[in-house]
CSV table of C-alpha atoms in Angstrom, one decimal:
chain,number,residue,atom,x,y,z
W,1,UNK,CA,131.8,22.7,-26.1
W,2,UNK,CA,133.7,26.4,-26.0
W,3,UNK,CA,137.5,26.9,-25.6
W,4,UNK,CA,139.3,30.0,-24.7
W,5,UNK,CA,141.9,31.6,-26.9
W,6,UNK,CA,144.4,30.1,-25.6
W,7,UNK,CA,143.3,26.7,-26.1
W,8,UNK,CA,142.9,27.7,-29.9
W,9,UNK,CA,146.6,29.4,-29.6
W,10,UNK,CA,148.0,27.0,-28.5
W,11,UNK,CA,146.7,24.4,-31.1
W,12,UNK,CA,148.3,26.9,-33.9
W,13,UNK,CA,151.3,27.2,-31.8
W,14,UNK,CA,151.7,23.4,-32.3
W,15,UNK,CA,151.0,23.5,-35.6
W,16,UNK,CA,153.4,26.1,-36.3
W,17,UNK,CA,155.8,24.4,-34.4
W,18,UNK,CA,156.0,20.7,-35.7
W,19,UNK,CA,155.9,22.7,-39.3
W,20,UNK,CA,159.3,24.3,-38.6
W,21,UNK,CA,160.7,21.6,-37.1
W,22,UNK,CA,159.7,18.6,-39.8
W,23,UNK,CA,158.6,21.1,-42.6
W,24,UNK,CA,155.0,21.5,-44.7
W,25,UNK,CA,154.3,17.8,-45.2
W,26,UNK,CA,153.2,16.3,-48.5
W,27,UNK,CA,149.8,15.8,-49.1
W,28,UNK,CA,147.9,12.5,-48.4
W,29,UNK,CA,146.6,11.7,-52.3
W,30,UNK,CA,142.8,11.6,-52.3
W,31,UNK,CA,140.8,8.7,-53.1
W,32,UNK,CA,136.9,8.2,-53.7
W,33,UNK,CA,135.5,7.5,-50.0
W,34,UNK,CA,134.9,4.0,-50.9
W,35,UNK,CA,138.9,3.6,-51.0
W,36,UNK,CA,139.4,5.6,-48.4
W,37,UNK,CA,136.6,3.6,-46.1
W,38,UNK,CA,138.2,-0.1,-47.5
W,39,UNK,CA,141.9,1.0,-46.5
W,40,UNK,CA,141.2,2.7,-43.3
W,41,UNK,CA,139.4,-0.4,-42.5
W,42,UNK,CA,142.3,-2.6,-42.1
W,43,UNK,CA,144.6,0.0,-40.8
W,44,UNK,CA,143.9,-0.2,-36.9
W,45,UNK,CA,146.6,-1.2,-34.8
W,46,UNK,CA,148.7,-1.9,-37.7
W,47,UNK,CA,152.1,-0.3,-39.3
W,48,UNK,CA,151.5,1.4,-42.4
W,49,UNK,CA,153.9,-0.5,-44.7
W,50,UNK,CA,152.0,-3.5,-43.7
W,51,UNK,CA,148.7,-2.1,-44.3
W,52,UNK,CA,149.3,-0.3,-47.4
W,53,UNK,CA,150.6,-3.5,-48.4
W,54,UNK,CA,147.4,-5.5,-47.9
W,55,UNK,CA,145.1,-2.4,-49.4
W,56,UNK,CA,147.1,-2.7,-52.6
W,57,UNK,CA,146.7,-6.7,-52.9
W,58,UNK,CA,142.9,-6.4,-51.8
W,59,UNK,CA,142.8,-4.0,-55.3
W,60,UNK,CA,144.7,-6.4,-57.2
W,61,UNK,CA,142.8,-9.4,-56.2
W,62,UNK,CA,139.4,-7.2,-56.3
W,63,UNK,CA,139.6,-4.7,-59.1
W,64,UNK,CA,135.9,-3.8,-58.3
W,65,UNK,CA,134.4,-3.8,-54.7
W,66,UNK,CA,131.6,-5.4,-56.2
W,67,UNK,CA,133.8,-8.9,-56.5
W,68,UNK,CA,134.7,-7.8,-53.4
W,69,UNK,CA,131.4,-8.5,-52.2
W,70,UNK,CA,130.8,-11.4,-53.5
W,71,UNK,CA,134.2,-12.9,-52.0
W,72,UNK,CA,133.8,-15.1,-48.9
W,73,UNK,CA,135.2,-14.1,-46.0
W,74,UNK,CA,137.9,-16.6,-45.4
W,75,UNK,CA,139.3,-15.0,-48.9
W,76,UNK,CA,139.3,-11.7,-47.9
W,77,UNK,CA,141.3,-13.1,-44.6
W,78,UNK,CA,143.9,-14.3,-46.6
W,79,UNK,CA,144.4,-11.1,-48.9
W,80,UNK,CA,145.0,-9.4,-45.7
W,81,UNK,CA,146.5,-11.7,-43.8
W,82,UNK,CA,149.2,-9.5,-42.4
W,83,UNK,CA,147.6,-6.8,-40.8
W,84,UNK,CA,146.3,-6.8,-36.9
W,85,UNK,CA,143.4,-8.9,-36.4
W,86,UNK,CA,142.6,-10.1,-40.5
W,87,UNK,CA,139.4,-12.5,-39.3
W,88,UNK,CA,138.2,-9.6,-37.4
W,89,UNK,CA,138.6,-7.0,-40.2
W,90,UNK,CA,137.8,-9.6,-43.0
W,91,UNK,CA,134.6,-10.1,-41.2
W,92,UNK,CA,133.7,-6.5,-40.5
W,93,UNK,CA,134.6,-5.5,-44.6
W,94,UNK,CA,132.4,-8.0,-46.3
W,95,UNK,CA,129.9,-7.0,-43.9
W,96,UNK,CA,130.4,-3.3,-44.5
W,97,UNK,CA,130.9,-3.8,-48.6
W,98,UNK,CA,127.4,-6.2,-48.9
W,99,UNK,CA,125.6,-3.1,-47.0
W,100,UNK,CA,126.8,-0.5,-49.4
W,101,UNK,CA,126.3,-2.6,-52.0
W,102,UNK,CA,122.7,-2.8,-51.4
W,103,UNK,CA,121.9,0.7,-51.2
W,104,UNK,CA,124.6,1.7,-53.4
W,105,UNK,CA,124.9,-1.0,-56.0
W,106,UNK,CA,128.3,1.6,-57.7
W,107,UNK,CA,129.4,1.7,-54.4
W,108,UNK,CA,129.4,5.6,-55.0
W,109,UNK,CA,129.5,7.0,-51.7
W,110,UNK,CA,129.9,11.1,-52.4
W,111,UNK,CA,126.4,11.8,-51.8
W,112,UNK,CA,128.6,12.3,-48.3
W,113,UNK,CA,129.5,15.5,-49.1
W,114,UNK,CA,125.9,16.9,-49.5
W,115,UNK,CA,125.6,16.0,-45.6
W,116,UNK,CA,127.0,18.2,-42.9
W,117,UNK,CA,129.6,16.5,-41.0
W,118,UNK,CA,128.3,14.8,-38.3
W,119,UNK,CA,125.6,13.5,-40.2
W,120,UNK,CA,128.3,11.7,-42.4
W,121,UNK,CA,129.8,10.6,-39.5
W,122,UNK,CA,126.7,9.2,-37.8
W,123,UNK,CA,126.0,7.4,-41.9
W,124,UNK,CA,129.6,5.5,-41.3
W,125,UNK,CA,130.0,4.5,-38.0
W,126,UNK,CA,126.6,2.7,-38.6
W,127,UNK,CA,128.3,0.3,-40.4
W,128,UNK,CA,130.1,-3.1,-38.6
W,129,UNK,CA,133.8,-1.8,-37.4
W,130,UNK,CA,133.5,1.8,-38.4
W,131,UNK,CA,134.4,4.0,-35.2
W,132,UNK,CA,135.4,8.0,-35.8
W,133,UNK,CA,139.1,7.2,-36.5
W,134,UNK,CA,137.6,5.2,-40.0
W,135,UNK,CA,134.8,7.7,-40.3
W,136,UNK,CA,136.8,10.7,-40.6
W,137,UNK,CA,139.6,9.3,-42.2
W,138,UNK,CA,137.0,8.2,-45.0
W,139,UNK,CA,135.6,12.1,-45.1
W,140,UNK,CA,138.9,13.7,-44.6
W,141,UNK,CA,141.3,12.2,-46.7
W,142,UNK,CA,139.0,11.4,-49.7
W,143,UNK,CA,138.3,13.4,-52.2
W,144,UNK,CA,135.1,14.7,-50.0
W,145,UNK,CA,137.7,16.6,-48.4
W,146,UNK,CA,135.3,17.2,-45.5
W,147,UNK,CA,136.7,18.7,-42.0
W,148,UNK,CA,136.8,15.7,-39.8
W,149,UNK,CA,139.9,15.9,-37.5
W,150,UNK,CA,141.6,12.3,-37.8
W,151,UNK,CA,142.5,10.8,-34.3
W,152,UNK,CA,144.5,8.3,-34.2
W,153,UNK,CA,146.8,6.2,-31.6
W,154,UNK,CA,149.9,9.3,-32.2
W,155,UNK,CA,147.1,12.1,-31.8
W,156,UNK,CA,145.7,10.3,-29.1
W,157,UNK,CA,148.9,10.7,-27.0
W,158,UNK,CA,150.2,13.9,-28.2
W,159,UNK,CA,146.6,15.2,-27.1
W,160,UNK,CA,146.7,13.9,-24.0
W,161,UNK,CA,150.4,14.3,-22.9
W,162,UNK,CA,150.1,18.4,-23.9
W,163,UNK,CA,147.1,18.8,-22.1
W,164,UNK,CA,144.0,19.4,-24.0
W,165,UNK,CA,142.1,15.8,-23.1
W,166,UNK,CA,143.0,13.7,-19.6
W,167,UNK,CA,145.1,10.9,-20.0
W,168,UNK,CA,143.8,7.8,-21.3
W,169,UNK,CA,140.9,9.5,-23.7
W,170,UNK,CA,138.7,8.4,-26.1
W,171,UNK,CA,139.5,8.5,-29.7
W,172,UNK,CA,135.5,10.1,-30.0
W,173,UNK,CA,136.4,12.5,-27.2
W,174,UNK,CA,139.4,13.7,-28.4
W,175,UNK,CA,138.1,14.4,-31.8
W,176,UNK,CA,135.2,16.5,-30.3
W,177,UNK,CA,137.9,18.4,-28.3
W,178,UNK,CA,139.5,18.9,-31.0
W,179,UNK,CA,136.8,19.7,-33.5
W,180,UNK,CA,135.9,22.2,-31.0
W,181,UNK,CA,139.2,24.1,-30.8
W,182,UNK,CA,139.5,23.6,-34.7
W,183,UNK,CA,136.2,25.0,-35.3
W,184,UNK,CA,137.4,27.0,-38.6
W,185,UNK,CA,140.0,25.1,-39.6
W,186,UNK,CA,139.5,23.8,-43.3
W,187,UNK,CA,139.9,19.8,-44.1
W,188,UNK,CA,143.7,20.8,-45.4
W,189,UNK,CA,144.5,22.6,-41.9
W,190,UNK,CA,143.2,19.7,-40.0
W,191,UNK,CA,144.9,16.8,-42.8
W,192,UNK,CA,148.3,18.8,-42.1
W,193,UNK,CA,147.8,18.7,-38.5
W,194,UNK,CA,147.5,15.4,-38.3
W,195,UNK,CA,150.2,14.0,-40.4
W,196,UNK,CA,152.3,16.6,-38.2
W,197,UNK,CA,150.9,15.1,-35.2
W,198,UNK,CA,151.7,11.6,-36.3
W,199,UNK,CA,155.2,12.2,-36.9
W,200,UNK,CA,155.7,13.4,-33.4
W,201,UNK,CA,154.2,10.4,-32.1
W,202,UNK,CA,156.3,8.2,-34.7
W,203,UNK,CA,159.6,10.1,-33.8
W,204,UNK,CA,159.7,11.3,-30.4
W,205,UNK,CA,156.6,11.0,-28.3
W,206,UNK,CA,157.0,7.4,-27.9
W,207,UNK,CA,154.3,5.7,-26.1
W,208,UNK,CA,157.1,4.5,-23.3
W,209,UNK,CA,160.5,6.9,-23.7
W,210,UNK,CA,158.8,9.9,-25.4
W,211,UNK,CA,162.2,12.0,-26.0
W,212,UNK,CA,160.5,15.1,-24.5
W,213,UNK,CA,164.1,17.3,-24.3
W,214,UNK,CA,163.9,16.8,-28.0
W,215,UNK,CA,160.6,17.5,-28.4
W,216,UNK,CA,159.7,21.4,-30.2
W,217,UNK,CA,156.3,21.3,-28.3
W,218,UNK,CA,158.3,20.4,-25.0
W,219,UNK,CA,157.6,24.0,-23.4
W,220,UNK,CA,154.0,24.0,-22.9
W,221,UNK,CA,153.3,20.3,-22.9
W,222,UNK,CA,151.9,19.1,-19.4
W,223,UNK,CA,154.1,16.1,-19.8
W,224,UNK,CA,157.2,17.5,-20.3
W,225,UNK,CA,159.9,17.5,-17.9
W,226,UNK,CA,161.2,21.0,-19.4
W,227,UNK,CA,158.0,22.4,-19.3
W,228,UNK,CA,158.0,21.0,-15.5
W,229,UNK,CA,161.1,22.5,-14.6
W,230,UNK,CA,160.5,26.0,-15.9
W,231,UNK,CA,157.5,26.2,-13.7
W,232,UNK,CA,159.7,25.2,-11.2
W,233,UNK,CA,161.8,28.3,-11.5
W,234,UNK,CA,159.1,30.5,-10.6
């Protein structure tokens, strides 16, 4: 998949711009990819504060993932109880956890970062629930610190409303797109980008009233009603 320049400008344009406009943002703290893959897990389709919350009580209640393992699913249900879909996640968990347990009895899972990227990929998103939001997530944001652009629901739009995937896209689609455009980017660029990303998505590209006059991407964005009546003029 090749882009032009100015698909790659404008991606750095973005950048640069949500970085003036909300500032550098601080750094996600990395975690072994086992964390990382356990608390991405339960994250779908769920506020953070909520999830964080249940990621911190499944670590209380299961100091080792190995007692994870051996805890039955209904348990595991109601130590996350509060997050989107717990029997579905509860299921998918202590099915992922008793699969790495059996080839990886430490549950050690950096032999990741001797892989190239889509091979690590293709390794997670073998396992029940893992889709490429969890599978990067797990590479980007551990301390693998592998280039895996993470997409989720706030990338998805802001991806789709500027222009660089059609509406409605795939989370795998737009992270190809992406991955393509980002080519060189290192795992920091593409961590920054996305917490940027999510903030627009959080604060003024609302899924229903986005506040595009507001918005400091507004002037290229194929959304935009400023970027629509600036064409107008010509």
């Amino acid at each position: 998949m090749a882009f032009d320049f100015g698909a790659v400008g404008d991606m750095t344009w973005i950048r640069d711009r949500l970085r003036a406009r909300f500032g550098s943002p601080a750094p996600i703290p990395a975690r072994a990819p086992i964390d990382q893959l356990v608390r991405s897990s339960i994250s779908g389709r769920t506020y953070d504060h909520i999830s964080w919350g249940a990621y911190r009580r499944l670590v209380e209640t299961y100091p080792a993932w190995s007692g994870l393992a051996r805890a039955t699913r209904g348990d595991i249900e109601t130590t996350i109880g509060d997050v989107t879909f717990p029997d579905v996640k509860a299921r998918q968990l202590h099915a992922t956890i008793n699969i790495i347990a059996a080839s990886q009895p430490d549950f050690d899972l950096t032999f990741l970062g001797k892989l190239d990227v889509e091979t690590a990929l293709a390794w997670l998103e073998r396992l029940p629930g893992v889709g490429r939001k969890v599978s990067a997530s797990t590479l980007n944001f551990s301390t693998l610190q592998m280039p895996a652009f993470v997409v989720d629901s706030h990338v998805l739009k802001v991806m789709g409303r500027f222009g660089f995937v059609r509406s409605k896209p795939e989370t795998k689609t737009t992270y190809e797109v992406a991955m393509a455009i980002m080519s060189d980017w290192s795992a920091g660029d593409l961590v920054e980008l996305h917490i940027l990303m999510k903030h627009l998505g959080q604060t003024l590209c609302h899924k229903h009233r986005p506040c595009c006059r507001d918005c400091p991407i507004n002037e290229r964005c194929h959304a935009s009603p400023v970027r629509s009546q600036r064409h107008d003029l010509h």
